XYZ file of C-alpha atoms in Angstrom:
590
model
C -41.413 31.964 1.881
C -39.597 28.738 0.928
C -39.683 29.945 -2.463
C -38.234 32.955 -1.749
C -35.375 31.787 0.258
C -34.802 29.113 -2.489
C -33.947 32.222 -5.020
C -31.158 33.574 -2.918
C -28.686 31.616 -4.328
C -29.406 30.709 -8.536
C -27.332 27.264 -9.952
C -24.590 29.482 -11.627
C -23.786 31.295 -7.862
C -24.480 27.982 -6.168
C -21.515 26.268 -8.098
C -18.984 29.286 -7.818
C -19.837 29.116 -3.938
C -19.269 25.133 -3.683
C -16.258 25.476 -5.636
C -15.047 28.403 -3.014
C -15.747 26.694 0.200
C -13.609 23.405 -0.850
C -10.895 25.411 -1.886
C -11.059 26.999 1.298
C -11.311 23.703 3.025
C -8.147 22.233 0.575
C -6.197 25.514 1.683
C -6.641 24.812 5.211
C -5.476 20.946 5.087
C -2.370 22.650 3.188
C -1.267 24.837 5.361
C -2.183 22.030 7.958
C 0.799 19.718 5.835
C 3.272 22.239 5.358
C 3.596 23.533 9.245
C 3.261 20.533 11.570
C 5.760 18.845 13.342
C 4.421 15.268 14.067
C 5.142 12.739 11.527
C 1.625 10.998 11.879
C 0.027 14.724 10.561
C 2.844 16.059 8.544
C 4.184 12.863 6.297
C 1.094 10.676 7.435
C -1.468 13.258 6.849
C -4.103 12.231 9.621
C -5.954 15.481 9.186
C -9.002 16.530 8.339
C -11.194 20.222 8.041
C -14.636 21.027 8.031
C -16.772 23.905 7.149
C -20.172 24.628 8.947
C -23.182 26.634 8.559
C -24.398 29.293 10.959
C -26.249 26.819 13.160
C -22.952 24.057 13.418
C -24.450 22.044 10.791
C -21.588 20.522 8.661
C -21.981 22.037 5.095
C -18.540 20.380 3.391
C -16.242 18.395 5.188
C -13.406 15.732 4.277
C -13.941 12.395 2.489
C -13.586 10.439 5.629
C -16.735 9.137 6.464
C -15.747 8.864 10.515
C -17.352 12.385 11.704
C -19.856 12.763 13.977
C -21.381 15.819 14.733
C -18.745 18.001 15.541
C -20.321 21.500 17.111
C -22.794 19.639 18.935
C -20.612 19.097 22.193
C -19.212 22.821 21.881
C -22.619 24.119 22.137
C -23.589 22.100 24.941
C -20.755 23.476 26.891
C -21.094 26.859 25.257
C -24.630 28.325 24.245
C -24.394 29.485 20.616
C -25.671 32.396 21.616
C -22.804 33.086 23.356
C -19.892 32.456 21.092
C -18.180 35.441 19.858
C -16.186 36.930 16.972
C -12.398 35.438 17.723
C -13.215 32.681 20.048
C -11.274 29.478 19.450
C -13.244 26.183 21.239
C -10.842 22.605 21.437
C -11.507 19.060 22.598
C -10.626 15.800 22.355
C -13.119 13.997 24.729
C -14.455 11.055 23.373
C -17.091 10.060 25.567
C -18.232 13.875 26.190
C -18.784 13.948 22.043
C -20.785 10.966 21.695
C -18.008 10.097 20.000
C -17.627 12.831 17.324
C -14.167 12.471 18.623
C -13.408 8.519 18.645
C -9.980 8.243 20.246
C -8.411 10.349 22.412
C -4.998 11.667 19.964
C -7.273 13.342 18.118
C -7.516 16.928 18.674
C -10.781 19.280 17.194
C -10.338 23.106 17.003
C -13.460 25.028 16.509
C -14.534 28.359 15.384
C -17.335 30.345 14.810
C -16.850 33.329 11.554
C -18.521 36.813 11.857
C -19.650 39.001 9.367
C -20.409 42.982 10.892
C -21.603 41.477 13.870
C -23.747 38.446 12.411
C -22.528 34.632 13.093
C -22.096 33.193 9.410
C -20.415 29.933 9.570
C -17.727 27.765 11.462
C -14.708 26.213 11.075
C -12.683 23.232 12.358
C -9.301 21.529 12.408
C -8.744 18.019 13.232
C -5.130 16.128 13.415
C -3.795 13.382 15.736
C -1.179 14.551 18.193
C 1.567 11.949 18.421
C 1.524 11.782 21.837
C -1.239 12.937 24.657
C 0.287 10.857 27.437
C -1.093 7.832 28.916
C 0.032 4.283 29.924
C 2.614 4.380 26.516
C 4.248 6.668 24.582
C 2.023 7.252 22.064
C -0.885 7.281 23.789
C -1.818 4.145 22.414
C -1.711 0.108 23.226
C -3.315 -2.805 22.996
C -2.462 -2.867 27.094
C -4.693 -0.701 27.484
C -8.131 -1.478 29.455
C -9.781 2.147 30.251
C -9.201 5.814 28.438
C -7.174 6.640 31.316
C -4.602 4.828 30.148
C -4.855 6.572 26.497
C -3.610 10.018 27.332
C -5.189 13.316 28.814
C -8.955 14.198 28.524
C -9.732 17.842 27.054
C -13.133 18.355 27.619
C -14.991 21.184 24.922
C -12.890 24.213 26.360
C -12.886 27.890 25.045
C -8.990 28.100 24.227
C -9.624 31.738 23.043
C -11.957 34.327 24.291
C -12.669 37.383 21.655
C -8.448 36.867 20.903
C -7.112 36.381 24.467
C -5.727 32.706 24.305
C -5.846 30.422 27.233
C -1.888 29.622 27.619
C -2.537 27.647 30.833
C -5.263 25.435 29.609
C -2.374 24.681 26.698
C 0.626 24.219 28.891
C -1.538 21.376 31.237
C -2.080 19.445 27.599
C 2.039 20.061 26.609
C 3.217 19.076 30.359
C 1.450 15.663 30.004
C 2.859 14.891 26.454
C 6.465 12.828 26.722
C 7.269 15.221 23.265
C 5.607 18.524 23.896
C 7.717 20.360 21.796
C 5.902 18.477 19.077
C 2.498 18.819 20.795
C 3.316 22.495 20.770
C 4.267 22.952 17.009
C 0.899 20.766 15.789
C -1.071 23.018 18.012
C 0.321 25.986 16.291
C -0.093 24.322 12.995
C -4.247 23.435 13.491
C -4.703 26.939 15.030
C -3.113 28.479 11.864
C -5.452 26.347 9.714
C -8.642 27.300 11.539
C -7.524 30.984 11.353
C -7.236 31.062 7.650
C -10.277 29.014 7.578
C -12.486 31.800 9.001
C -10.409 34.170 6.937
C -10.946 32.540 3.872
C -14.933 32.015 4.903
C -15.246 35.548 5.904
C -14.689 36.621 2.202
C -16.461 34.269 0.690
C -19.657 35.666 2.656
C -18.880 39.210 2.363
C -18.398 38.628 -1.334
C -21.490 37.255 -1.804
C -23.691 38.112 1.256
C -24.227 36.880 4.646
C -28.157 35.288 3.556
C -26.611 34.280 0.109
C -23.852 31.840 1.342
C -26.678 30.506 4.145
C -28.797 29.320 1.555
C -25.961 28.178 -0.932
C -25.187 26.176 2.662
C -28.634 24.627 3.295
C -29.202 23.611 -1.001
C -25.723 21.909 -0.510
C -27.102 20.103 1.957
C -30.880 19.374 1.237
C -28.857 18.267 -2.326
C -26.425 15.937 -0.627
C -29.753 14.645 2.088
C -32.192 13.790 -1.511
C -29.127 12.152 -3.643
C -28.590 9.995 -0.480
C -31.864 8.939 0.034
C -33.305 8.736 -3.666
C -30.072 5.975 -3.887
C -31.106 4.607 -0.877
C -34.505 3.994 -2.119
C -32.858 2.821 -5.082
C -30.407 0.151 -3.444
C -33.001 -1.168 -0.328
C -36.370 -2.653 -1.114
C -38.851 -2.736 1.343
C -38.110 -5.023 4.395
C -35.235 -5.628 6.508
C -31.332 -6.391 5.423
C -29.025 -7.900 7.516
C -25.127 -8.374 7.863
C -22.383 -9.789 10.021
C -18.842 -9.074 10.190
C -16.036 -9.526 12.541
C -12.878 -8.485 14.430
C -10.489 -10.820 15.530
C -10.509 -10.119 19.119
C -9.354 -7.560 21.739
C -5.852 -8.983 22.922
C -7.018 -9.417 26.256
C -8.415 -13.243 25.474
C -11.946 -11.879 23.950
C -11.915 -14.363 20.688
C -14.232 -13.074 17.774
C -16.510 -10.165 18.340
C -19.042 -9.658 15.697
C -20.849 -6.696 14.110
C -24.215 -7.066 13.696
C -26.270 -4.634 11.709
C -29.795 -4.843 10.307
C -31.463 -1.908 8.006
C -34.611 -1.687 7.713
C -36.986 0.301 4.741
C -40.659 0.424 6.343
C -43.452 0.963 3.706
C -43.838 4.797 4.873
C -40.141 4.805 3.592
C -38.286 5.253 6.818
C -34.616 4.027 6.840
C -33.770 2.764 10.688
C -30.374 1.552 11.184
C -30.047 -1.258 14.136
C -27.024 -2.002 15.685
C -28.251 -2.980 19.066
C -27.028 -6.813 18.203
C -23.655 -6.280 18.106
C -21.895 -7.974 20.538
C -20.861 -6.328 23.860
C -18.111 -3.775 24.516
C -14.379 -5.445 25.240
C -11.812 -5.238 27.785
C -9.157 -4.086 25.462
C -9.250 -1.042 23.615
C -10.440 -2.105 20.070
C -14.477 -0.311 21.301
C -15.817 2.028 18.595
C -17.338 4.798 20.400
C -19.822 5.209 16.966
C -21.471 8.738 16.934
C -24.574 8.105 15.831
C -24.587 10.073 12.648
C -21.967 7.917 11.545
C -23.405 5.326 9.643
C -24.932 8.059 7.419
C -21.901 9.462 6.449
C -20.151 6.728 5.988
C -22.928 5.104 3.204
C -23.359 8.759 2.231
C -19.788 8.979 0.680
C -20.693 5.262 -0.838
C -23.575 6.840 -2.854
C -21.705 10.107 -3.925
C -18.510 8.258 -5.018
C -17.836 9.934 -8.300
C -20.177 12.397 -8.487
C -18.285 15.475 -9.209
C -21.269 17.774 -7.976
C -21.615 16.751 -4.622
C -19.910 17.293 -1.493
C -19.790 15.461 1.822
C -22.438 16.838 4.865
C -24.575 16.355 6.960
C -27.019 15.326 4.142
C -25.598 11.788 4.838
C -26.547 11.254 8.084
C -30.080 13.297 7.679
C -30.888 10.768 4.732
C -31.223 7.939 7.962
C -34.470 8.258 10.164
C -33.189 6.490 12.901
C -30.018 5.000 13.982
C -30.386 2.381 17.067
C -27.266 1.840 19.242
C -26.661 -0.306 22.372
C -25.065 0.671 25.422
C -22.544 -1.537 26.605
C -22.185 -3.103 23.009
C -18.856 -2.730 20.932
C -20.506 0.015 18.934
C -21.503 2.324 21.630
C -19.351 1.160 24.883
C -20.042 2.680 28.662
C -17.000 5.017 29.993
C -14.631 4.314 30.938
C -13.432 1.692 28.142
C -10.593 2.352 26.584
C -10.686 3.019 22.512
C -7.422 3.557 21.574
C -7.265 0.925 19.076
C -10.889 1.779 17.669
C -9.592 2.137 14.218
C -9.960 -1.894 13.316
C -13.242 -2.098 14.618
C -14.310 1.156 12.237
C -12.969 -0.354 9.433
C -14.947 -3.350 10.324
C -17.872 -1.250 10.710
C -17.673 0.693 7.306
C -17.040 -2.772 5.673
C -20.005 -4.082 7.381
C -22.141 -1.280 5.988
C -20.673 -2.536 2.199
C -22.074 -5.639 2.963
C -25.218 -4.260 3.715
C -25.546 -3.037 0.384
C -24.542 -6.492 -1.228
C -27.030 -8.203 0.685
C -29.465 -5.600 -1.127
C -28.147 -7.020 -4.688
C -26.168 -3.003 -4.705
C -22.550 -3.729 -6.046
C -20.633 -2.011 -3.090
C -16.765 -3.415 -2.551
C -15.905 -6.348 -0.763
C -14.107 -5.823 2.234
C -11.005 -4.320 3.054
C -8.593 -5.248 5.807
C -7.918 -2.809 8.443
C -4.950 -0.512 8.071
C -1.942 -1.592 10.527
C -0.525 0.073 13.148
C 3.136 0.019 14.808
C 4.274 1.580 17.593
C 8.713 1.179 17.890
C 9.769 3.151 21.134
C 13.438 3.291 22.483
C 15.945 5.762 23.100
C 19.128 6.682 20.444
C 22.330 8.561 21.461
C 20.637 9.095 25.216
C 17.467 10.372 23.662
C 14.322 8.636 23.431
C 12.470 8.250 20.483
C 8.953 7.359 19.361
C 8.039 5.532 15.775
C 4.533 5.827 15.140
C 3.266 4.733 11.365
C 0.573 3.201 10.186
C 0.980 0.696 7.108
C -1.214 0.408 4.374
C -3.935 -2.733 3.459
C -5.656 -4.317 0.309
C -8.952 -3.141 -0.496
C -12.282 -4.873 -1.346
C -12.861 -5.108 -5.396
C -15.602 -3.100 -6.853
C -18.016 -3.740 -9.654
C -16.091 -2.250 -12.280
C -12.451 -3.090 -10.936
C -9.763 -4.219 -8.858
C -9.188 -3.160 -5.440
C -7.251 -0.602 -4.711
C -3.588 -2.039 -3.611
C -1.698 -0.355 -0.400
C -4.140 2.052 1.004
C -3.679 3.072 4.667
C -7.009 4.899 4.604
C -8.647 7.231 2.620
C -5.986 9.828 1.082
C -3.855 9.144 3.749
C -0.388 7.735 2.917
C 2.524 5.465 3.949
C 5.573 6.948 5.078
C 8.322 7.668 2.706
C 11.534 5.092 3.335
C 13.960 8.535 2.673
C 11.603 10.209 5.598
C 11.641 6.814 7.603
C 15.533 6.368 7.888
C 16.230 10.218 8.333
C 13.781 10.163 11.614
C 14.085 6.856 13.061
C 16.921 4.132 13.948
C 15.719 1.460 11.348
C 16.972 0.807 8.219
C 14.334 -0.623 5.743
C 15.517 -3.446 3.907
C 12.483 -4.220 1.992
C 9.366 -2.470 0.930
C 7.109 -3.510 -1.291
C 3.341 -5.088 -2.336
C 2.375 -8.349 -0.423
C 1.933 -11.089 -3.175
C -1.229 -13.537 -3.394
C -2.955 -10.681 -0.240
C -5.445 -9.772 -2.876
C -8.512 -11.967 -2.669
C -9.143 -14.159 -6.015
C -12.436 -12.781 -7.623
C -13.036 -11.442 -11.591
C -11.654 -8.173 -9.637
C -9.064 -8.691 -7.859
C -8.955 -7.797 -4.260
C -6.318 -5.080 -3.379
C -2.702 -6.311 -1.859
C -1.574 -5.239 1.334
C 2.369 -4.223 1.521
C 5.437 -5.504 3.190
C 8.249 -3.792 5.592
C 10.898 -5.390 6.579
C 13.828 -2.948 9.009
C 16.475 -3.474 10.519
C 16.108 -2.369 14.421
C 19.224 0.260 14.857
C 18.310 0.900 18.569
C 20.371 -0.740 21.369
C 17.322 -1.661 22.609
C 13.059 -0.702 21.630
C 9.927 -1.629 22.382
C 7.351 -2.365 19.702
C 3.562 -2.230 19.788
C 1.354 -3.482 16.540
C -2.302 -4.042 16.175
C -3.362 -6.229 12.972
C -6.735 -7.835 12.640
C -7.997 -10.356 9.935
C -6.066 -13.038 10.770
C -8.834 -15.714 12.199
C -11.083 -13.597 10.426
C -10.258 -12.082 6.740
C -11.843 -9.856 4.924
C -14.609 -11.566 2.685
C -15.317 -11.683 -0.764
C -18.646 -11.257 -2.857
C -20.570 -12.399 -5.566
C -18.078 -15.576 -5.785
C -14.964 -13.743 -5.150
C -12.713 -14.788 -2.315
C -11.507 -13.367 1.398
C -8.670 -11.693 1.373
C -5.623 -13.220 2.460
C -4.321 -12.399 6.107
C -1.160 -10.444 7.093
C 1.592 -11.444 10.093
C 4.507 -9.803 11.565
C 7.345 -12.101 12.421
C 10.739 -11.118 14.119
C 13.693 -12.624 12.089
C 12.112 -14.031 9.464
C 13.829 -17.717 8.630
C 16.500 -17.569 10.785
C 16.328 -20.020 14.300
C 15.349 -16.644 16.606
C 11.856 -16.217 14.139
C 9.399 -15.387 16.165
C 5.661 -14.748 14.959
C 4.529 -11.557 17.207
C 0.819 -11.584 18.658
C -1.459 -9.619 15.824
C -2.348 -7.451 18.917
C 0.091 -6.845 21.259
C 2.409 -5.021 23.194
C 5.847 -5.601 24.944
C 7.412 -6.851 21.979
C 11.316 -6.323 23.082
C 13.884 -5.609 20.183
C 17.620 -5.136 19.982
C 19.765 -3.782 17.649
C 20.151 -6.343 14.564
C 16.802 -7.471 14.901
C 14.746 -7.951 11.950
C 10.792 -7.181 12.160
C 8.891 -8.092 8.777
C 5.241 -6.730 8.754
C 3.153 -8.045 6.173
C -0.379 -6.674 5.818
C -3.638 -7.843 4.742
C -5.416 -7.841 1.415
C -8.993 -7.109 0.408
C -11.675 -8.977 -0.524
C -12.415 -10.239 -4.722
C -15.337 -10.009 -5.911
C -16.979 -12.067 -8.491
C -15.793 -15.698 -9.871
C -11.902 -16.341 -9.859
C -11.882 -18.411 -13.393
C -13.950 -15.326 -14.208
C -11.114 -13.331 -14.250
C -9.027 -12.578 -17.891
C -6.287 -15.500 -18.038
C -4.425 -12.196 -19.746
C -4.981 -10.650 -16.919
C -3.928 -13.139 -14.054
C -0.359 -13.611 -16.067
C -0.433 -9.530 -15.842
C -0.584 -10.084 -12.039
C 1.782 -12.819 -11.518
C 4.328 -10.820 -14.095
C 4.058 -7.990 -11.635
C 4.488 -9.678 -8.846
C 0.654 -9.697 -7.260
C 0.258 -13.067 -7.608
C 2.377 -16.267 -7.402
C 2.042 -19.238 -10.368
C 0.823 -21.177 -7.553
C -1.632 -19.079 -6.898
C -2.657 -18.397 -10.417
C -2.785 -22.604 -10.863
C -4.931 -22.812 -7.445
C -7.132 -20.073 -7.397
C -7.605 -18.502 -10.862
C -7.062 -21.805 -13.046
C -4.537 -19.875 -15.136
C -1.384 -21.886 -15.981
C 1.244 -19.889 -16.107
C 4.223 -21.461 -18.308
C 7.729 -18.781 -17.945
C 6.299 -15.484 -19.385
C 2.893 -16.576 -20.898
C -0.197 -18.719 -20.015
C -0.520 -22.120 -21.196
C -3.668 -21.639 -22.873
C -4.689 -25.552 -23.171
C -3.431 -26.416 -19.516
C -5.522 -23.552 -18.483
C -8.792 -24.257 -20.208
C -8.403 -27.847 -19.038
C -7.932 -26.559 -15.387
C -10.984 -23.617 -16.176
C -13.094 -26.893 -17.539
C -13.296 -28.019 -13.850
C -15.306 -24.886 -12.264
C -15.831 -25.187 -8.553
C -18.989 -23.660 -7.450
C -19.632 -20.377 -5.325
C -22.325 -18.867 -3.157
C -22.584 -15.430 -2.345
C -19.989 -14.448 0.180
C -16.447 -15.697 1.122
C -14.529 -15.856 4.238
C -12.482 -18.673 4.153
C -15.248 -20.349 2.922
C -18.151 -19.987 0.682
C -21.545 -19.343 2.248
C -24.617 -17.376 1.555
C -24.556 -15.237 4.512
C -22.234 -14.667 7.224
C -22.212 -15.150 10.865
């Protein structure tokens, strides 16, 4: 029978089908872009689509390795068996999910696509909604201490029954949002996308058949499952492999919390994940509510980076056996914590699972810092206004190259300055790469960027998280941590003022000058390693300062070119290295 079912769908069709369902998916995140409201989904582009099989199992979704199993909490709710043709399911309920959902601004619409009668596939939509109300506008603080405080719960909820939608379940969500004509225009925006999404899905089964597209779905996946595991097999010998990373703290007096993950290949070639050591949940809201298929996703898009044939499923997470969580631990926290600022502590997490790799002898990136967020909030000509953006960080260098300078995260992107002085009542005076963020290494960590406004407001209110200060990003195979970022309130003048990395309260007036300067990733590999050519290429651009060059690369730099015998003299005197770097050299972290 296996046999059989494997001929449904031959290599030519297989391709043509793969090739159909991410076009659908890319059509959807368009359409997603051009009709939004928000700024955080329509210039920031937090969004993200997914396509399903029959069952809810995810058969391509976006390159962001942070889903969790999306249908699962629908169907709880909802029997399968009971979803029809032109039902529309939403939710944004974190701890109801297991977390497929991590923070509470982000909203998942879900829906099942029917061929004459038969269930074929699903669909989903995911953005962040600017504002869900809460303690803040925004929806999210460092204040915060339980989800309560981080907006209004949705749990799953059939928004549309066979075409009838729910308008009262919608106007509850837009009364507690402080902007709901906003709210009202992304919800209109995702329910588009997920329309055209079973439109587009619809076709591609009809043109192909219903059993057809199921098995094109399930080689997709048992594809994705063996390429993750046969690289798995490849990258972990036998035993156990450890790794440590940190956060900086919670903002509510915490200090360090540590990730602690251990993964383990038994000899009947099992792959258990353990992350019952990490240290226990926090006050604040910096708790990563990790859905346990996480981890397999995340090391799943590791393993098909560059591989033009594969997509990202479910085949990550099935390529782990087991995946071992604590409750009450950062990683898996007990309701009602708050999570609002989870995003650090994932980035933490996926750098943590790099580092599992390097402690294998694999050549994953160093670390990256964590993207930065910024809430301003005031009120302009009587009305109040809410500036939400997210600024982008160095990240870790690779094997083969430099890290990748400015990213906020993934394909995500920083906010235009024509955008950001249209919207808001700032005026940004500078904008640009953060030199000597990068962390010294043969590659190069990435460099984090500067912003420095002008406040325009009579009078705001500014939020900002930023992590990796006490505790930077590290550096590999001899390469160096990544240097920290800061954000400081008239810079050089007798009112500076450094802000709290996490914090909230933050009062400015109108005149005020706020410089953030973010983070840079982690280098990898010896600094004196690195091309003298290419270290004057840096400092030429602006990456790196001559001082820096001198101190950490050895490279003299003399005007516009290096002084080649100063800089073999200084290259003569090579300091020695050990595996990992964060602040200092040591051959494992703690």
């Amino acid at each position: 029978m296996d046999d059989v079912v494997a001929r449904l769908c031959n290599p030519v069709t297989l391709e043509i089908v793969r090739g159909a369902i991410r076009a659908a998916q890319a059509e959807m995140e368009a359409l997603i872009e051009r009709t939004a409201m928000s700024a955080f989904i329509r210039e920031k582009k937090d969004f993200y689509t997914a396509l399903f099989d029959d069952d809810g199992v995810m058969a391509v979704g976006s390159n962001v390795p942070v889903f969790g199993d999306i249908c699962g909490p629908v169907f709880s709710a909802f029997p399968i068996e009971t979803i029809r043709d032109g039902d529309l399911y939403w939710y944004n309920d974190c701890y109801g999910s297991r977390g497929a959902v991590s923070h509470s601004n982000d909203q998942v619409f879900l829906a099942p696509v029917f061929l004459n009668g038969a269930r074929v596939a699903f669909v989903m939509g995911w953005a962040h909604f600017a504002d869900i109300g809460g303690l803040r506008p925004g929806s999210i603080s460092p204040d915060a201490t339980e989800i309560f405080h981080e907006g209004v719960i949705i749990p799953p909820t059939r928004l549309i029954r066979e075409g009838e939608i729910n308008q009262a379940a919608l106007n509850i969500f837009y009364r507690n949002s402080r902007y709901p004509e906003q709210a009202q225009g992304d919800t209109r925006a995702l329910m588009a996308s997920v329309e055209l999404g079973v439109v587009r899905m619809r076709e591609v089964a009809a043109r192909f058949g219903a059993p057809v597209l199921a098995d094109a779905l399930r080689q997709l996946l048992d594809r994705t499952r063996t390429t993750v595991r046969d690289r798995l097999r490849g990258t972990f010998p036998v035993g156990t492999h450890r790794f440590t990373d940190r956060i900086d703290g919670d903002g509510h007096g915490s200090g360090t919390l540590r990730l602690r993950f251990a993964l383990t290949r038994t000899e009947e070639d099992r792959f258990i994940l353990d992350a019952t050591e990490t240290d226990d949940q926090s006050p604040g809201p910096v708790n990563f509510l990790m859905n346990p298929d996480v981890p397999g996703m995340a090391l799943g898009l590791y393993f098909l980076g560059g591989d033009a044939t594969q997509v990202v499923n479910a085949g990550g997470p099935q390529s782990l056996d087991e995946v071992r969580l604590r409750e009450g631990s950062l990683l898996q926290p007990r309701f009602p914590a708050a999570l609002g600022m989870r995003g650090l502590t994932m980035m933490r997490m996926l750098a943590a699972l790099n580092g599992l790799v390097s402690v294998a002898g694999g050549e994953a990136p160093a670390a990256h810092a964590a993207y930065v967020i910024m809430l301003l909030r005031g009120t302009i000509n009587k009305r109040p206004f809410l500036m939400s953006d997210g600024l982008g960080v160095g990240y870790g260098a690779r094997g083969f190259a430099d890290g990748i300078d400015g990213v906020y995260f993934v394909a995500q992107e920083n906010y235009p300055v024509e955008f950001l002085e249209l919207e808001y009542p700032v005026c940004l005076r500078e904008y640009g790469l953060h030199c000597d963020s990068g962390g010294p290494g043969r590659w190069r960590g990435g460099c984090g960027i500067l912003r420095e406004y002008e406040v325009m407001a009579e009078e705001s209110v500014l939020a900002v998280r930023l992590d990796g200060v006490e505790n930077p990003p590290w550096g590999a195979a001899g390469g160096q941590s990544g240097r920290p970022g800061r954000v400081v309130v008239n810079p050089g003048t007798p009112q500076e003022r450094v802000l709290r990395p996490l914090s909230d309260g933050n009062r400015l007036v109108r005149g005020d000058i706020l410089r953030i300067e973010t983070g840079g990733g982690g280098g990898r590999g010896h600094p004196f390693d690195r091309p003298a050519e290419a270290v004057l290429e840096d400092v030429l651009g602006g990456l790196v300062s001559a001082d820096a060059a001198s101190r950490d690369y050895g490279v003299v730099i003399a005007g516009h070119a290096v002084d080649q015998a100063a800089t073999a003299t200084l290259r003569a005197q090579r300091p020695p290295t050990k595996a990992f770097h964060r602040g200092s050299y040591a051959d494992v972290l703690d």
